[in-house]
Coordinates of C-alpha atoms in Angstrom, one line a residue:
M23 CA 22.8 0.8 -17.5
T24 CA 24.3 1.8 -20.8
A25 CA 22.8 5.1 -22.2
V26 CA 20.1 4.5 -24.8
D27 CA 18.4 6.8 -27.2
L28 CA 14.7 6.4 -26.5
T29 CA 13.8 8.4 -29.5
I30 CA 14.6 5.3 -31.5
L31 CA 11.7 2.8 -31.7
E32 CA 14.1 -0.2 -31.5
E33 CA 15.6 1.1 -28.3
R34 CA 12.2 1.4 -26.7
A35 CA 11.4 -2.1 -27.7
N36 CA 14.7 -3.3 -26.1
L37 CA 13.8 -1.5 -22.9
F38 CA 10.4 -3.3 -22.9
S39 CA 12.2 -6.7 -23.3
L40 CA 14.7 -6.0 -20.6
L41 CA 12.0 -5.1 -18.1
R42 CA 10.1 -8.2 -19.0
D43 CA 13.2 -10.4 -18.4
F44 CA 13.5 -8.9 -14.9
E45 CA 9.8 -9.2 -14.3
R46 CA 9.9 -13.0 -15.0
I47 CA 12.5 -13.4 -12.3
C48 CA 10.4 -11.4 -9.8
L49 CA 7.2 -13.4 -10.6
G50 CA 9.2 -16.6 -10.1
Q51 CA 9.4 -15.8 -6.3
S52 CA 13.0 -17.2 -6.2
G53 CA 15.8 -16.0 -4.0
E54 CA 16.7 -13.6 -6.9
S55 CA 13.3 -11.8 -6.9
D56 CA 14.3 -8.9 -4.7
R57 CA 17.6 -8.3 -6.4
S58 CA 16.0 -8.5 -9.8
F59 CA 13.3 -6.0 -8.7
K60 CA 16.0 -3.6 -7.5
F61 CA 17.7 -3.7 -11.0
L62 CA 14.3 -3.5 -12.7
Y63 CA 13.3 -0.4 -10.7
Q64 CA 16.7 1.2 -11.3
V65 CA 16.2 0.8 -15.1
W66 CA 12.7 2.3 -14.8
E67 CA 13.9 5.3 -12.8
K68 CA 16.6 6.0 -15.4
T69 CA 14.2 5.8 -18.4
S70 CA 10.7 6.6 -17.3
G71 CA 11.2 10.4 -17.1
K72 CA 12.6 10.5 -20.6
L73 CA 9.7 8.4 -21.9
W74 CA 7.2 10.8 -20.3
F75 CA 8.9 14.1 -21.1
L76 CA 9.4 13.0 -24.8
G77 CA 5.7 12.1 -25.0
Y78 CA 6.1 8.3 -25.5
W79 CA 3.1 7.7 -23.3
N80 CA 2.1 4.3 -24.9
D81 CA 5.6 2.9 -24.2
Y82 CA 5.5 4.5 -20.7
F83 CA 2.2 2.7 -20.0
R84 CA 3.4 -0.7 -21.3
C85 CA 6.7 -0.5 -19.4
G86 CA 5.1 0.9 -16.3
N87 CA 2.6 -2.0 -16.0
I88 CA 5.6 -4.4 -16.0
V89 CA 7.1 -2.5 -13.0
L90 CA 3.7 -2.5 -11.3
R91 CA 3.3 -6.2 -11.6
A92 CA 6.8 -6.8 -10.4
A93 CA 6.3 -4.5 -7.4
K94 CA 3.2 -6.5 -6.5
A95 CA 5.2 -9.7 -6.8
V96 CA 7.8 -8.5 -4.2
D97 CA 5.1 -6.7 -2.1
N98 CA 6.7 -3.3 -2.4
I99 CA 3.7 -1.0 -1.5
T100 CA 5.5 2.3 -2.0
I101 CA 6.4 1.6 -5.6
Q102 CA 3.0 0.1 -6.2
A103 CA 1.4 3.3 -5.2
Q104 CA 3.9 5.3 -7.3
L105 CA 3.2 3.3 -10.4
L106 CA -0.6 3.3 -9.9
S107 CA -0.6 7.1 -9.6
E108 CA 1.6 7.5 -12.7
L109 CA -0.3 5.0 -14.9
G110 CA -3.6 6.6 -13.7
W111 CA -2.3 10.0 -15.1
V112 CA -1.6 8.4 -18.5
C113 CA -5.2 7.0 -18.6
M114 CA -6.5 10.5 -17.7
E115 CA -4.6 12.0 -20.6
W116 CA -6.2 9.4 -22.8
E117 CA -9.6 10.4 -21.4
D118 CA -10.2 6.9 -19.9
F119 CA -11.5 8.5 -16.8
I120 CA -13.0 5.4 -15.2
T121 CA -9.7 3.5 -15.3
S122 CA -7.8 6.6 -14.2
E123 CA -10.0 7.0 -11.1
T124 CA -9.5 3.3 -10.3
Y125 CA -5.8 3.7 -10.4
F126 CA -5.8 7.0 -8.4
N127 CA -8.0 5.6 -5.6
A128 CA -5.9 2.4 -5.4
A129 CA -2.7 4.6 -5.1
L130 CA -4.3 6.8 -2.5
Q131 CA -5.3 3.8 -0.3
K132 CA -1.7 2.5 -0.4
Y133 CA -0.2 5.9 0.5
E134 CA -2.7 6.1 3.4
L135 CA -1.8 2.6 4.4
I136 CA 1.9 3.5 4.7
G137 CA 1.3 7.0 6.1
N138 CA 3.0 8.8 3.1
A139 CA 1.7 12.4 3.3
I140 CA 3.5 13.6 0.1
G141 CA 1.8 10.7 -1.8
Q142 CA -1.6 11.5 -0.3
C143 CA -1.2 15.2 -1.3
R144 CA -0.3 14.3 -4.8
L145 CA -3.2 11.9 -5.2
M146 CA -5.7 14.4 -3.9
R147 CA -4.4 16.8 -6.5
Y148 CA -4.6 14.2 -9.2
L149 CA -8.2 13.4 -8.2
G150 CA -8.9 17.1 -8.4
V151 CA -7.5 17.3 -12.0
L152 CA -9.6 14.2 -12.9
S153 CA -12.7 15.9 -11.6
H154 CA -11.8 19.1 -13.5
R155 CA -11.3 17.2 -16.8
Q156 CA -14.8 15.7 -16.4
G157 CA -16.3 19.1 -15.7
N158 CA -17.1 18.5 -12.0
L159 CA -15.7 21.8 -10.8
N160 CA -17.0 21.6 -7.2
S161 CA -15.4 18.2 -6.7
A162 CA -12.2 19.5 -8.2
L163 CA -12.1 22.4 -5.7
K164 CA -12.9 20.0 -2.9
N165 CA -10.0 17.7 -3.8
Y166 CA -7.6 20.6 -4.3
R167 CA -8.4 22.0 -0.9
K168 CA -7.9 18.7 0.7
A169 CA -4.4 18.6 -0.9
L170 CA -3.8 22.2 0.4
D171 CA -4.8 21.1 3.9
I172 CA -2.1 18.4 3.8
V173 CA 0.4 21.0 2.5
T174 CA -0.6 23.3 5.4
V175 CA 0.1 20.7 8.0
N176 CA 3.5 20.0 6.5
R177 CA 4.4 23.6 5.5
T178 CA 7.3 23.9 7.8
Q179 CA 9.1 21.4 5.6
A180 CA 8.5 23.3 2.4
S181 CA 11.7 25.3 2.6
V182 CA 13.8 22.1 3.0
N183 CA 11.8 19.6 1.1
E184 CA 11.4 20.2 -2.7
N185 CA 8.3 18.0 -2.9
W186 CA 6.3 20.2 -0.6
A187 CA 7.6 23.3 -2.3
F188 CA 6.4 21.9 -5.6
H189 CA 2.9 21.3 -4.3
E190 CA 2.9 24.8 -2.9
A191 CA 3.6 26.0 -6.4
E192 CA 1.3 23.7 -8.4
L193 CA -1.9 23.8 -6.3
P194 CA -2.5 27.5 -7.0
N195 CA -2.2 26.8 -10.7
A196 CA -4.8 24.1 -10.4
L197 CA -7.1 26.3 -8.4
G198 CA -6.6 29.2 -10.7
E199 CA -7.6 27.1 -13.7
V200 CA -10.8 26.0 -12.0
Y201 CA -11.6 29.6 -10.9
L202 CA -11.0 30.7 -14.6
Q203 CA -13.6 28.2 -15.7
L204 CA -16.0 29.4 -13.0
Q205 CA -15.4 33.0 -14.4
D206 CA -14.0 34.2 -11.1
L207 CA -11.3 36.2 -12.9
P208 CA -9.9 38.0 -9.8
A209 CA -9.5 34.7 -7.8
S210 CA -8.1 33.0 -10.9
Y211 CA -5.5 35.7 -11.6
R212 CA -4.4 35.7 -7.9
E213 CA -3.8 32.0 -7.9
L214 CA -2.1 31.7 -11.3
S215 CA 0.3 34.6 -10.6
L216 CA 1.1 33.0 -7.2
S217 CA 1.9 29.7 -8.9
L218 CA 4.2 31.2 -11.5
E219 CA 6.0 33.3 -8.8
R220 CA 6.6 30.2 -6.7
Y221 CA 7.8 28.1 -9.7
N222 CA 10.2 30.9 -10.6
S223 CA 11.7 30.7 -7.1
L224 CA 12.4 26.9 -7.5
I225 CA 15.4 25.3 -9.1
N226 CA 15.6 24.7 -12.8
R227 CA 14.3 21.1 -12.8
Y228 CA 10.8 22.5 -12.2
R229 CA 10.9 24.5 -15.5
Y230 CA 8.8 21.6 -17.0
Y231 CA 5.9 22.6 -14.7
Q232 CA 6.1 26.4 -15.3
A233 CA 4.5 25.9 -18.8
D234 CA 1.1 25.3 -17.3
P235 CA 0.6 28.6 -15.4
L236 CA 2.0 30.4 -18.4
L237 CA -0.6 28.8 -20.6
N238 CA -3.3 29.4 -18.1
L239 CA -2.3 33.1 -17.7
G240 CA -2.5 33.4 -21.4
R241 CA -5.9 31.9 -21.4
W242 CA -6.9 34.3 -18.6
H243 CA -5.9 37.4 -20.7
F244 CA -7.6 35.9 -23.7
L245 CA -10.9 35.6 -21.9
A246 CA -10.4 39.1 -20.5
G247 CA -10.1 40.4 -24.0
D248 CA -6.4 41.4 -23.7
Y249 CA -5.2 39.6 -26.8
E250 CA -1.7 41.0 -26.9
Q251 CA -0.9 40.1 -23.3
A252 CA -2.4 36.7 -24.0
R253 CA -0.1 36.3 -27.0
Q254 CA 2.9 37.2 -24.9
Y255 CA 2.1 34.5 -22.3
Y256 CA 1.4 31.9 -25.1
Q257 CA 4.6 32.7 -26.9
E258 CA 6.6 32.4 -23.6
C259 CA 4.9 29.1 -22.9
L260 CA 5.7 27.9 -26.5
Q261 CA 9.3 28.8 -26.2
L262 CA 9.7 27.1 -22.9
C263 CA 8.0 23.9 -24.3
K264 CA 10.5 23.9 -27.2
E265 CA 13.4 24.3 -24.8
I266 CA 12.4 21.5 -22.5
S267 CA 10.7 19.3 -25.3
R268 CA 7.3 19.2 -23.7
P269 CA 4.9 18.1 -26.4
D270 CA 1.6 17.9 -24.5
T271 CA 1.6 21.6 -23.5
M272 CA 3.2 22.6 -26.8
A273 CA 0.2 21.0 -28.6
S274 CA -2.2 22.9 -26.3
V275 CA -0.5 26.3 -26.6
L276 CA -0.4 26.0 -30.4
L277 CA -4.2 25.3 -30.3
R278 CA -4.6 28.4 -28.1
L279 CA -2.6 30.5 -30.5
A280 CA -4.8 29.2 -33.3
E281 CA -7.9 30.3 -31.3
L282 CA -6.3 33.7 -30.8
A283 CA -5.6 34.0 -34.6
E284 CA -9.2 33.2 -35.3
V285 CA -10.7 35.9 -33.1
Q286 CA -8.3 38.4 -34.8
N287 CA -9.7 37.2 -38.2
N288 CA -6.4 35.7 -39.3
L289 CA -8.0 32.4 -40.5
E290 CA -5.0 31.1 -42.5
E291 CA -2.7 31.5 -39.5
A292 CA -5.4 29.8 -37.3
I293 CA -5.5 26.8 -39.7
K294 CA -1.7 26.6 -39.9
L295 CA -1.4 26.6 -36.1
A296 CA -4.1 24.0 -35.6
S297 CA -2.3 21.8 -38.1
E298 CA 0.9 22.2 -36.1
S299 CA -1.0 21.3 -32.9
E300 CA -2.3 18.1 -34.5
G301 CA 1.2 17.2 -35.6
V302 CA 2.8 17.7 -32.2
A303 CA 0.0 15.8 -30.5
G304 CA 0.3 12.9 -32.8
T305 CA -0.9 9.5 -31.6
E306 CA 0.3 10.0 -28.1
I307 CA -2.0 12.9 -27.1
P308 CA -5.3 12.0 -28.8
S309 CA -7.5 14.5 -26.9
I310 CA -5.6 17.5 -28.1
R311 CA -5.2 16.1 -31.6
E312 CA -8.9 15.7 -31.9
Q313 CA -9.7 19.2 -30.6
A314 CA -7.2 20.6 -33.1
A315 CA -8.7 18.6 -35.9
R316 CA -12.3 19.8 -35.1
F317 CA -11.1 23.4 -34.7
K318 CA -9.3 23.3 -38.0
E319 CA -12.3 21.8 -39.8
R320 CA -14.6 24.5 -38.4
V321 CA -12.2 27.4 -39.4
M322 CA -11.6 26.0 -42.9
A323 CA -15.4 25.9 -43.4
K324 CA -15.6 29.5 -42.1
K325 CA -12.8 30.6 -44.4
S326 CA -14.5 28.9 -47.4
A327 CA -17.8 30.6 -46.7
A328 CA -16.0 34.0 -46.4
D329 CA -14.2 33.4 -49.7

């Protein structure tokens, strides 16, 4: 496939049209269906990561559903499970939790059907994140521990299989975030530090995921009242997000920096950072954009009252 610039709207529209053309052949159940699906999936594999990492989640969702329908047409269960899990995550980011859970459970059933342990582990983690986003912390811990059980069974493969090593790094971050919300600071710090340590030992392509434990460690120090240490972690997270072009966590860390500026009574800086968070979130990350807008409105009212 010729290289395309997915930052250009027209190129993303062309990608959608190309995938639709391949889908029509797959749905036609002709002798060309399997071959067309192979090409369609190759295109998806070359472009989906860029769509995701650049924050074009609406385009990711539209194109991903084409791949999902085509995978169903050719009865490819593995790729159906993959797409269901990925599209479920997009719905979770949009806070459409009911649809997200439907996607996640459907993906988990398919991974169980084909005996894919890595997929089952990933979906238990996703279900844990979903529970956490909805404030059901006990359910989140239960799902994360189920994922850890799967990792433990397969731990001997961790040193030679990057997928298992990734889960060994990510699950402590997920647990640490829940413990932080439960105000169990010692357990939270232990897990978050372990997560960052394990990510640092992995190859560079996992830098994308290091942003989350950095953000969470900053939040940990903020809640502990150590504002300067919190700022250091937030700034490190922000710099990493800029380097790897990760808009979702960049929007979150800008909002956390705004929160830090507010408690240090730098209200103008807090408003500026919240505006930056809104801008980065844009239309693709509505939950963070709305949080930033509410925060900014509150701080502007606070500043007006003080003036």
